Amino acid sequence: LSGAGGTGKTRLSLQLAAGLLDEFPDGVWFVELAALADERLLPQAVASVLQVREQAGRSVLEALLTHLRERRLLLVLDNCEHVVGATAELAEQIHRNAPNAHVLCTSREPLRADGEWIYRLSGLTLPPNDEVSVEDALQYDAIRLFVERMAQSQATFQLSRESVGAVCRICRRLDGIPLALELAAASLHSFSLIEFSQRLEDCFALLTEGRRTAAPRHQTMRATLDWSHALLSLKERIVFRRLAVFRTTFDLPSGIFCCTSNDVDASAVTKAIGSLTAKSLLNADVSNETTYFRLLESTRAYARDQLAGTIEDVGVHHKHGELMLERLLLASKEWRTSDHAIWRSKYGTLIDDIRAAIDWSFGPGGAPELGVEIVSRSGMLAFEFSLLTEFLLRYEAAY
């Protein structure tokens, strides 16, 4: 709970520390698990931090539970995802045998343990667009963090009217992910803000300058995602990379349509999508009757790299194109009968995916015939969203 970063933060940290010590008089104990390679050694790792010694005739777990039984403390188990099963078992043992000991776990997925309360962390708050004033931009957490880290790496940096648009684009492109923002700020010594924002399509080449003392998986954005990807099952990896074809949100039937194959059936795809959501590699919006899923931009770029060059690449993109054509046919059918606002809300989100399907169809290894069909059915959408010039050029290129 160090107070680095200013007097205000020092005061806040001290207040937080005092509150924790009032609640947990036997202390707050932090156990870093990222380097733990064998989940069977989890009790030993916790016992070592708590300075609990092994006793003759008793297991480490028994000695640990005896130590915790009469203590009121907070045990923080950080980075549990690779030992999530063992962590769940230990947390349940503590919950049953040491009622005054509290366990806080950080992980990409829930423990699914008895007594668990889940608090999901989302990205930092972001401005709705890039056209905001300096004062308004600084009301958002992502902008404040990025500006703070920029000032640490470039002492002369100040958010200005000229730079605020580029800063907003960078933060929005990185979905407000704290690590990505910190890596971006550390990497900007070689580029202007505008140049950097234009090159973020290749974010893994740019987000590479984490702290030298950080854990290896926190030093680059690719290393962070490599860590998460390595924890997936084979079928989860297959579905994960196939979902990269979606540029925006998609519902479960769309995901099943694009990801199902001879080696992964519909039920396996459904299970994998649920698991990827639980492991924070997919975002799920459950606020309406239909759940919509989305890959964050950096995650989608990683999944796209995993898909590129595989034998399934062409087939998945072709299915995605077929799906977009089907959606356009349905949009045309519903245009005259649906409420106008509902129609725009339902089909407006398809535009980026339709663009992607057209670009793939007319690219190397694509399906020009499918591309022609998609372009020819896009007129109504182009008309409704004032994209006639763009889609006219695509139509002329198709023919």
Short mmCIF file of C-alpha atoms in Angstrom, two decimals:
data_model
loop_
_atom_site.label_atom_id
_atom_site.label_comp_id
_atom_site.label_asym_id
_atom_site.label_seq_id
_atom_site.Cartn_x
_atom_site.Cartn_y
_atom_site.Cartn_z
CA LEU A 1 0.00 0.00 0.00
CA SER A 2 2.78 2.39 -0.87
CA GLY A 3 1.83 6.00 -1.48
CA ALA A 4 3.98 6.70 -4.52
CA GLY A 5 2.53 9.30 -6.81
CA GLY A 6 1.72 12.31 -4.63
CA THR A 7 0.57 13.47 -1.22
CA GLY A 8 -3.12 12.83 -1.97
CA LYS A 9 -2.43 9.24 -2.94
CA THR A 10 -0.23 8.75 0.12
CA ARG A 11 -3.05 9.94 2.37
CA LEU A 12 -5.56 7.67 0.61
CA SER A 13 -3.22 4.66 0.86
CA LEU A 14 -2.64 5.24 4.56
CA GLN A 15 -6.38 5.51 5.15
CA LEU A 16 -6.93 2.27 3.24
CA ALA A 17 -4.16 0.53 5.19
CA ALA A 18 -5.62 1.72 8.49
CA GLY A 19 -9.07 0.46 7.48
CA LEU A 20 -7.71 -2.95 6.53
CA LEU A 21 -5.80 -3.28 9.78
CA ASP A 22 -8.91 -2.38 11.76
CA GLU A 23 -10.86 -5.08 9.89
CA PHE A 24 -8.02 -7.63 9.92
CA PRO A 25 -5.92 -7.16 13.07
CA ASP A 26 -3.76 -10.17 12.19
CA GLY A 27 -2.68 -8.55 8.97
CA VAL A 28 -3.03 -8.68 5.20
CA TRP A 29 -0.85 -11.39 3.64
CA PHE A 30 0.00 -11.36 -0.07
CA VAL A 31 0.91 -14.58 -1.91
CA GLU A 32 2.10 -14.23 -5.52
CA LEU A 33 1.33 -17.44 -7.41
CA ALA A 34 2.41 -16.59 -10.98
CA ALA A 35 5.67 -18.51 -10.61
CA LEU A 36 4.10 -21.57 -8.95
CA ALA A 37 4.50 -24.37 -11.50
CA ASP A 38 3.01 -27.27 -9.49
CA GLU A 39 -0.45 -26.78 -7.95
CA ARG A 40 0.30 -29.47 -5.38
CA LEU A 41 2.72 -27.02 -3.77
CA LEU A 42 0.06 -24.35 -3.16
CA PRO A 43 -0.30 -25.05 0.61
CA GLN A 44 3.48 -24.84 0.97
CA ALA A 45 3.56 -21.51 -0.88
CA VAL A 46 0.93 -20.02 1.42
CA ALA A 47 2.51 -21.53 4.54
CA SER A 48 5.88 -20.05 3.58
CA VAL A 49 4.47 -16.51 3.40
CA LEU A 50 2.63 -16.96 6.71
CA GLN A 51 5.79 -18.47 8.25
CA VAL A 52 3.97 -21.67 9.21
CA ARG A 53 6.45 -24.49 9.77
CA GLU A 54 5.82 -28.15 9.04
CA GLN A 55 5.22 -30.32 12.07
CA ALA A 56 6.02 -33.98 12.57
CA GLY A 57 3.07 -36.21 11.81
CA ARG A 58 0.98 -33.41 10.25
CA SER A 59 0.64 -32.25 6.67
CA VAL A 60 1.41 -28.71 5.65
CA LEU A 61 -2.30 -28.14 4.98
CA GLU A 62 -3.24 -29.26 8.51
CA ALA A 63 -0.62 -26.99 10.05
CA LEU A 64 -1.79 -24.09 7.87
CA LEU A 65 -5.46 -24.53 8.84
CA THR A 66 -4.54 -24.77 12.54
CA HIS A 67 -2.56 -21.52 12.20
CA LEU A 68 -5.48 -19.73 10.52
CA ARG A 69 -8.25 -21.06 12.76
CA GLU A 70 -7.98 -18.42 15.49
CA ARG A 71 -6.76 -15.53 13.35
CA ARG A 72 -8.63 -12.69 11.70
CA LEU A 73 -6.68 -11.87 8.58
CA LEU A 74 -6.95 -11.32 4.84
CA LEU A 75 -5.07 -13.72 2.58
CA VAL A 76 -4.56 -12.39 -0.97
CA LEU A 77 -3.82 -15.14 -3.51
CA ASP A 78 -2.72 -13.32 -6.66
CA ASN A 79 -2.72 -14.82 -10.21
CA CYS A 80 -4.58 -18.07 -9.53
CA GLU A 81 -5.76 -18.97 -13.02
CA HIS A 82 -3.10 -21.62 -13.72
CA VAL A 83 -3.72 -23.33 -10.35
CA VAL A 84 -7.43 -22.58 -10.11
CA GLY A 85 -8.47 -26.10 -9.05
CA ALA A 86 -6.03 -26.27 -6.15
CA THR A 87 -6.90 -22.69 -5.16
CA ALA A 88 -10.61 -23.57 -5.03
CA GLU A 89 -9.90 -26.57 -2.78
CA LEU A 90 -7.70 -24.50 -0.44
CA ALA A 91 -10.22 -21.65 -0.30
CA GLU A 92 -13.01 -24.06 0.67
CA GLN A 93 -10.83 -25.64 3.36
CA ILE A 94 -10.09 -22.22 4.85
CA HIS A 95 -13.75 -21.20 4.56
CA ARG A 96 -14.86 -24.28 6.53
CA ASN A 97 -12.07 -24.44 9.10
CA ALA A 98 -11.03 -20.83 9.71
CA PRO A 99 -14.17 -18.66 9.69
CA ASN A 100 -12.34 -15.44 10.58
CA ALA A 101 -9.75 -15.80 7.82
CA HIS A 102 -10.81 -14.18 4.54
CA VAL A 103 -9.40 -15.10 1.14
CA LEU A 104 -9.21 -12.69 -1.80
CA CYS A 105 -8.21 -14.34 -5.10
CA THR A 106 -7.31 -12.64 -8.36
CA SER A 107 -7.84 -14.77 -11.45
CA ARG A 108 -9.05 -14.63 -15.02
CA GLU A 109 -11.82 -17.09 -14.14
CA PRO A 110 -13.95 -17.83 -11.08
CA LEU A 111 -12.85 -20.52 -8.65
CA ARG A 112 -16.37 -22.01 -8.55
CA ALA A 113 -15.79 -22.67 -4.84
CA ASP A 114 -18.29 -22.84 -1.99
CA GLY A 115 -18.77 -19.42 -0.40
CA GLU A 116 -17.24 -17.53 -3.35
CA TRP A 117 -18.38 -14.00 -4.16
CA ILE A 118 -17.31 -12.80 -7.63
CA TYR A 119 -16.39 -9.22 -8.51
CA ARG A 120 -15.58 -8.76 -12.19
CA LEU A 121 -13.23 -5.98 -13.20
CA SER A 122 -13.87 -4.24 -16.51
CA GLY A 123 -11.63 -1.85 -18.42
CA LEU A 124 -11.27 1.72 -17.21
CA THR A 125 -13.93 4.24 -18.19
CA LEU A 126 -13.56 5.78 -21.65
CA PRO A 127 -14.98 8.82 -23.46
CA PRO A 128 -17.77 7.92 -25.94
CA ASN A 129 -15.83 9.45 -28.85
CA ASP A 130 -12.67 11.39 -29.68
CA GLU A 131 -14.35 14.80 -29.91
CA VAL A 132 -14.05 15.87 -26.27
CA SER A 133 -12.40 18.76 -24.48
CA VAL A 134 -9.32 18.34 -22.30
CA GLU A 135 -11.40 18.95 -19.19
CA ASP A 136 -14.03 16.39 -20.16
CA ALA A 137 -11.41 13.80 -21.22
CA LEU A 138 -9.78 13.95 -17.79
CA GLN A 139 -13.03 12.83 -16.18
CA TYR A 140 -12.38 9.32 -17.54
CA ASP A 141 -10.15 6.81 -15.71
CA ALA A 142 -8.38 5.51 -18.82
CA ILE A 143 -7.37 9.00 -19.94
CA ARG A 144 -6.09 9.92 -16.47
CA LEU A 145 -3.98 6.76 -16.22
CA PHE A 146 -2.52 7.23 -19.70
CA VAL A 147 -1.69 10.91 -19.04
CA GLU A 148 -0.09 10.02 -15.69
CA ARG A 149 2.11 7.33 -17.27
CA MET A 150 3.02 9.63 -20.18
CA ALA A 151 4.16 12.29 -17.73
CA GLN A 152 6.34 9.71 -15.99
CA SER A 153 8.09 8.74 -19.23
CA GLN A 154 8.09 12.21 -20.85
CA ALA A 155 8.39 14.98 -18.27
CA THR A 156 7.22 17.68 -20.70
CA PHE A 157 4.00 15.91 -21.72
CA GLN A 158 0.70 17.65 -21.07
CA LEU A 159 -2.73 16.79 -22.40
CA SER A 160 -3.68 19.61 -24.76
CA ARG A 161 -6.40 20.54 -27.20
CA GLU A 162 -4.13 19.32 -30.01
CA SER A 163 -3.34 15.95 -28.43
CA VAL A 164 -6.61 15.01 -26.71
CA GLY A 165 -8.16 13.42 -29.82
CA ALA A 166 -5.18 11.10 -30.40
CA VAL A 167 -5.04 10.17 -26.71
CA CYS A 168 -8.75 9.28 -26.77
CA ARG A 169 -8.24 7.14 -29.89
CA ILE A 170 -5.36 5.25 -28.30
CA CYS A 171 -7.25 4.61 -25.06
CA ARG A 172 -10.41 3.52 -26.89
CA ARG A 173 -8.44 1.30 -29.27
CA LEU A 174 -6.88 -0.41 -26.22
CA ASP A 175 -10.31 -0.83 -24.56
CA GLY A 176 -9.19 0.92 -21.39
CA ILE A 177 -7.04 -2.06 -20.32
CA PRO A 178 -4.64 -0.71 -17.67
CA LEU A 179 -1.64 -2.85 -18.69
CA ALA A 180 -2.07 -1.96 -22.37
CA LEU A 181 -2.27 1.76 -21.53
CA GLU A 182 0.89 1.56 -19.42
CA LEU A 183 2.76 -0.29 -22.17
CA ALA A 184 1.56 2.25 -24.75
CA ALA A 185 2.72 5.22 -22.67
CA ALA A 186 6.14 3.59 -22.15
CA SER A 187 6.51 2.94 -25.90
CA LEU A 188 5.70 6.43 -27.17
CA HIS A 189 9.25 7.78 -27.07
CA SER A 190 9.73 6.66 -30.70
CA PHE A 191 6.46 7.99 -32.18
CA SER A 192 4.17 10.96 -32.07
CA LEU A 193 0.72 10.36 -30.60
CA ILE A 194 -0.87 10.47 -34.04
CA GLU A 195 1.69 8.07 -35.55
CA PHE A 196 1.23 5.69 -32.64
CA SER A 197 -2.58 5.71 -32.91
CA GLN A 198 -2.31 4.96 -36.64
CA ARG A 199 -0.02 1.96 -36.04
CA LEU A 200 -2.04 0.28 -33.29
CA GLU A 201 -3.41 -2.33 -35.71
CA ASP A 202 -0.10 -4.07 -35.02
CA CYS A 203 -0.35 -3.56 -31.28
CA PHE A 204 1.95 -6.47 -30.40
CA ALA A 205 4.88 -4.81 -32.17
CA LEU A 206 4.31 -1.61 -30.18
CA LEU A 207 3.27 -2.71 -26.69
CA THR A 208 6.59 -4.22 -25.68
CA GLU A 209 8.20 -1.99 -23.08
CA GLY A 210 6.93 -3.04 -19.69
CA ARG A 211 8.95 -2.56 -16.52
CA ARG A 212 12.12 -4.66 -16.49
CA THR A 213 11.27 -5.77 -12.96
CA ALA A 214 7.72 -6.86 -13.85
CA ALA A 215 6.80 -10.51 -14.23
CA PRO A 216 7.74 -11.68 -17.77
CA ARG A 217 4.08 -12.05 -18.74
CA HIS A 218 3.48 -8.37 -17.91
CA GLN A 219 6.37 -6.98 -19.97
CA THR A 220 4.63 -7.19 -23.35
CA MET A 221 1.00 -7.46 -24.42
CA ARG A 222 1.75 -10.62 -26.39
CA ALA A 223 3.31 -12.29 -23.35
CA THR A 224 0.18 -11.53 -21.32
CA LEU A 225 -2.06 -13.16 -23.90
CA ASP A 226 0.39 -16.05 -24.40
CA TRP A 227 -0.06 -16.80 -20.69
CA SER A 228 -3.86 -16.88 -20.95
CA HIS A 229 -3.84 -18.82 -24.23
CA ALA A 230 -1.60 -21.53 -22.78
CA LEU A 231 -4.23 -22.26 -20.11
CA LEU A 232 -6.96 -23.05 -22.67
CA SER A 233 -7.99 -26.53 -23.72
CA LEU A 234 -7.52 -27.61 -27.34
CA LYS A 235 -11.15 -26.96 -28.30
CA GLU A 236 -11.17 -23.62 -26.47
CA ARG A 237 -8.14 -22.57 -28.51
CA ILE A 238 -9.84 -23.60 -31.76
CA VAL A 239 -13.02 -21.66 -30.98
CA PHE A 240 -11.03 -18.67 -29.68
CA ARG A 241 -9.08 -18.23 -32.92
CA ARG A 242 -12.16 -18.79 -35.10
CA LEU A 243 -14.03 -16.02 -33.28
CA ALA A 244 -11.42 -13.58 -34.60
CA VAL A 245 -13.47 -13.25 -37.81
CA PHE A 246 -15.99 -11.08 -35.94
CA ARG A 247 -15.11 -7.38 -35.97
CA THR A 248 -17.89 -6.38 -33.57
CA THR A 249 -20.41 -8.09 -31.31
CA PHE A 250 -22.00 -11.43 -32.14
CA ASP A 251 -24.70 -13.61 -30.60
CA LEU A 252 -24.38 -17.29 -29.70
CA PRO A 253 -26.02 -18.67 -32.90
CA SER A 254 -23.58 -16.61 -35.01
CA GLY A 255 -20.62 -17.90 -33.02
CA ILE A 256 -21.83 -21.48 -33.37
CA PHE A 257 -22.36 -21.07 -37.13
CA CYS A 258 -18.84 -19.78 -37.77
CA CYS A 259 -16.99 -22.07 -35.35
CA THR A 260 -18.69 -25.44 -35.83
CA SER A 261 -16.80 -28.05 -37.86
CA ASN A 262 -16.24 -31.80 -38.02
CA ASP A 263 -13.82 -31.64 -35.09
CA VAL A 264 -15.84 -29.18 -32.95
CA ASP A 265 -19.60 -29.66 -32.79
CA ALA A 266 -22.20 -27.08 -31.74
CA SER A 267 -22.31 -28.18 -28.10
CA ALA A 268 -18.51 -27.94 -27.84
CA VAL A 269 -18.60 -24.44 -29.34
CA THR A 270 -21.28 -23.38 -26.85
CA LYS A 271 -19.25 -24.75 -23.96
CA ALA A 272 -16.06 -23.09 -25.23
CA ILE A 273 -17.74 -19.69 -25.60
CA GLY A 274 -19.00 -19.95 -22.03
CA SER A 275 -15.53 -20.91 -20.81
CA LEU A 276 -13.80 -18.12 -22.76
CA THR A 277 -16.22 -15.66 -21.19
CA ALA A 278 -15.54 -17.03 -17.70
CA LYS A 279 -11.79 -16.72 -18.38
CA SER A 280 -12.18 -13.06 -19.43
CA LEU A 281 -11.10 -13.62 -23.03
CA LEU A 282 -14.62 -12.77 -24.22
CA ASN A 283 -16.82 -9.95 -22.99
CA ALA A 284 -20.51 -10.75 -22.62
CA ASP A 285 -23.31 -8.18 -22.53
CA VAL A 286 -26.26 -9.80 -20.76
CA SER A 287 -28.29 -6.62 -20.29
CA ASN A 288 -30.89 -7.55 -22.94
CA GLU A 289 -32.87 -10.65 -23.90
CA THR A 290 -30.08 -11.74 -26.26
CA THR A 291 -26.50 -12.07 -24.99
CA TYR A 292 -23.91 -10.43 -27.20
CA PHE A 293 -20.23 -11.37 -27.05
CA ARG A 294 -17.19 -9.35 -28.06
CA LEU A 295 -13.44 -9.82 -28.26
CA LEU A 296 -11.48 -6.82 -27.05
CA GLU A 297 -9.36 -5.31 -29.81
CA SER A 298 -6.00 -6.54 -28.54
CA THR A 299 -7.45 -9.99 -27.81
CA ARG A 300 -8.99 -10.19 -31.28
CA ALA A 301 -5.66 -9.23 -32.85
CA TYR A 302 -4.02 -12.08 -30.95
CA ALA A 303 -6.76 -14.55 -31.98
CA ARG A 304 -6.41 -13.38 -35.59
CA ASP A 305 -2.69 -14.16 -35.48
CA GLN A 306 -3.52 -17.64 -34.18
CA LEU A 307 -5.99 -18.19 -37.04
CA ALA A 308 -3.80 -16.88 -39.86
CA GLY A 309 -2.17 -19.61 -41.90
CA THR A 310 -4.14 -22.48 -40.38
CA ILE A 311 -6.04 -24.90 -42.59
CA GLU A 312 -9.32 -23.62 -41.14
CA ASP A 313 -8.66 -19.94 -41.98
CA VAL A 314 -10.41 -19.91 -45.38
CA GLY A 315 -13.37 -22.00 -44.21
CA VAL A 316 -14.08 -19.80 -41.18
CA HIS A 317 -13.92 -16.60 -43.24
CA HIS A 318 -16.20 -18.13 -45.86
CA LYS A 319 -18.74 -19.02 -43.17
CA HIS A 320 -18.52 -15.48 -41.82
CA GLY A 321 -19.23 -14.12 -45.31
CA GLU A 322 -22.23 -16.45 -45.66
CA LEU A 323 -23.50 -15.25 -42.29
CA MET A 324 -23.24 -11.60 -43.34
CA LEU A 325 -25.12 -12.36 -46.57
CA GLU A 326 -27.86 -14.11 -44.58
CA ARG A 327 -28.11 -11.11 -42.23
CA LEU A 328 -28.39 -8.70 -45.16
CA LEU A 329 -31.17 -10.76 -46.72
CA LEU A 330 -33.03 -10.73 -43.41
CA ALA A 331 -32.44 -6.98 -43.02
CA SER A 332 -33.94 -6.36 -46.45
CA LYS A 333 -36.96 -8.49 -45.57
CA GLU A 334 -37.58 -6.70 -42.25
CA TRP A 335 -36.91 -3.16 -43.47
CA ARG A 336 -40.51 -2.45 -44.50
CA THR A 337 -42.20 -4.12 -41.53
CA SER A 338 -39.95 -3.32 -38.52
CA ASP A 339 -39.86 -0.19 -36.41
CA HIS A 340 -37.24 2.07 -38.00
CA ALA A 341 -35.25 2.71 -34.81
CA ILE A 342 -35.24 -0.99 -33.88
CA TRP A 343 -34.13 -1.92 -37.41
CA ARG A 344 -31.22 0.53 -37.30
CA SER A 345 -30.16 -0.69 -33.87
CA LYS A 346 -30.33 -4.34 -34.91
CA TYR A 347 -28.47 -4.10 -38.23
CA GLY A 348 -26.25 -1.06 -37.81
CA THR A 349 -23.76 -3.07 -35.77
CA LEU A 350 -23.11 -5.31 -38.80
CA ILE A 351 -21.36 -2.66 -40.88
CA ASP A 352 -17.78 -3.41 -39.80
CA ASP A 353 -18.35 -7.15 -40.18
CA ILE A 354 -19.81 -6.65 -43.66
CA ARG A 355 -16.79 -4.57 -44.64
CA ALA A 356 -14.50 -7.32 -43.33
CA ALA A 357 -16.40 -10.01 -45.25
CA ILE A 358 -16.19 -8.01 -48.50
CA ASP A 359 -12.48 -7.29 -48.03
CA TRP A 360 -11.75 -10.96 -47.42
CA SER A 361 -13.86 -12.10 -50.39
CA PHE A 362 -11.89 -9.98 -52.86
CA GLY A 363 -8.51 -10.61 -51.22
CA PRO A 364 -5.99 -13.42 -51.79
CA GLY A 365 -7.65 -16.82 -51.35
CA GLY A 366 -11.08 -15.24 -50.97
CA ALA A 367 -14.41 -15.96 -52.65
CA PRO A 368 -15.22 -13.23 -55.23
CA GLU A 369 -18.65 -14.68 -56.02
CA LEU A 370 -19.64 -14.42 -52.37
CA GLY A 371 -18.24 -10.90 -52.23
CA VAL A 372 -20.37 -9.84 -55.20
CA GLU A 373 -23.49 -11.20 -53.48
CA ILE A 374 -22.70 -9.34 -50.24
CA VAL A 375 -21.99 -6.05 -52.02
CA SER A 376 -25.16 -6.29 -54.11
CA ARG A 377 -27.26 -6.76 -50.96
CA SER A 378 -25.62 -3.92 -48.99
CA GLY A 379 -27.43 -1.01 -50.67
CA MET A 380 -30.21 -0.63 -48.10
CA LEU A 381 -27.76 -0.61 -45.19
CA ALA A 382 -25.55 1.88 -47.04
CA PHE A 383 -28.55 4.13 -47.67
CA GLU A 384 -29.74 4.06 -44.05
CA PHE A 385 -26.31 4.88 -42.61
CA SER A 386 -25.16 7.41 -45.24
CA LEU A 387 -22.48 5.11 -46.66
CA LEU A 388 -23.62 5.19 -50.29
CA THR A 389 -20.33 6.56 -51.64
CA GLU A 390 -18.25 3.89 -49.89
CA PHE A 391 -20.46 1.00 -50.95
CA LEU A 392 -20.83 2.36 -54.49
CA LEU A 393 -17.04 2.16 -54.82
CA ARG A 394 -17.15 -1.39 -53.44
CA TYR A 395 -19.91 -2.26 -55.92
CA GLU A 396 -17.91 -0.87 -58.85
CA ALA A 397 -14.82 -2.78 -57.71
CA ALA A 398 -16.88 -5.98 -57.48
CA TYR A 399 -18.16 -5.66 -61.03
#
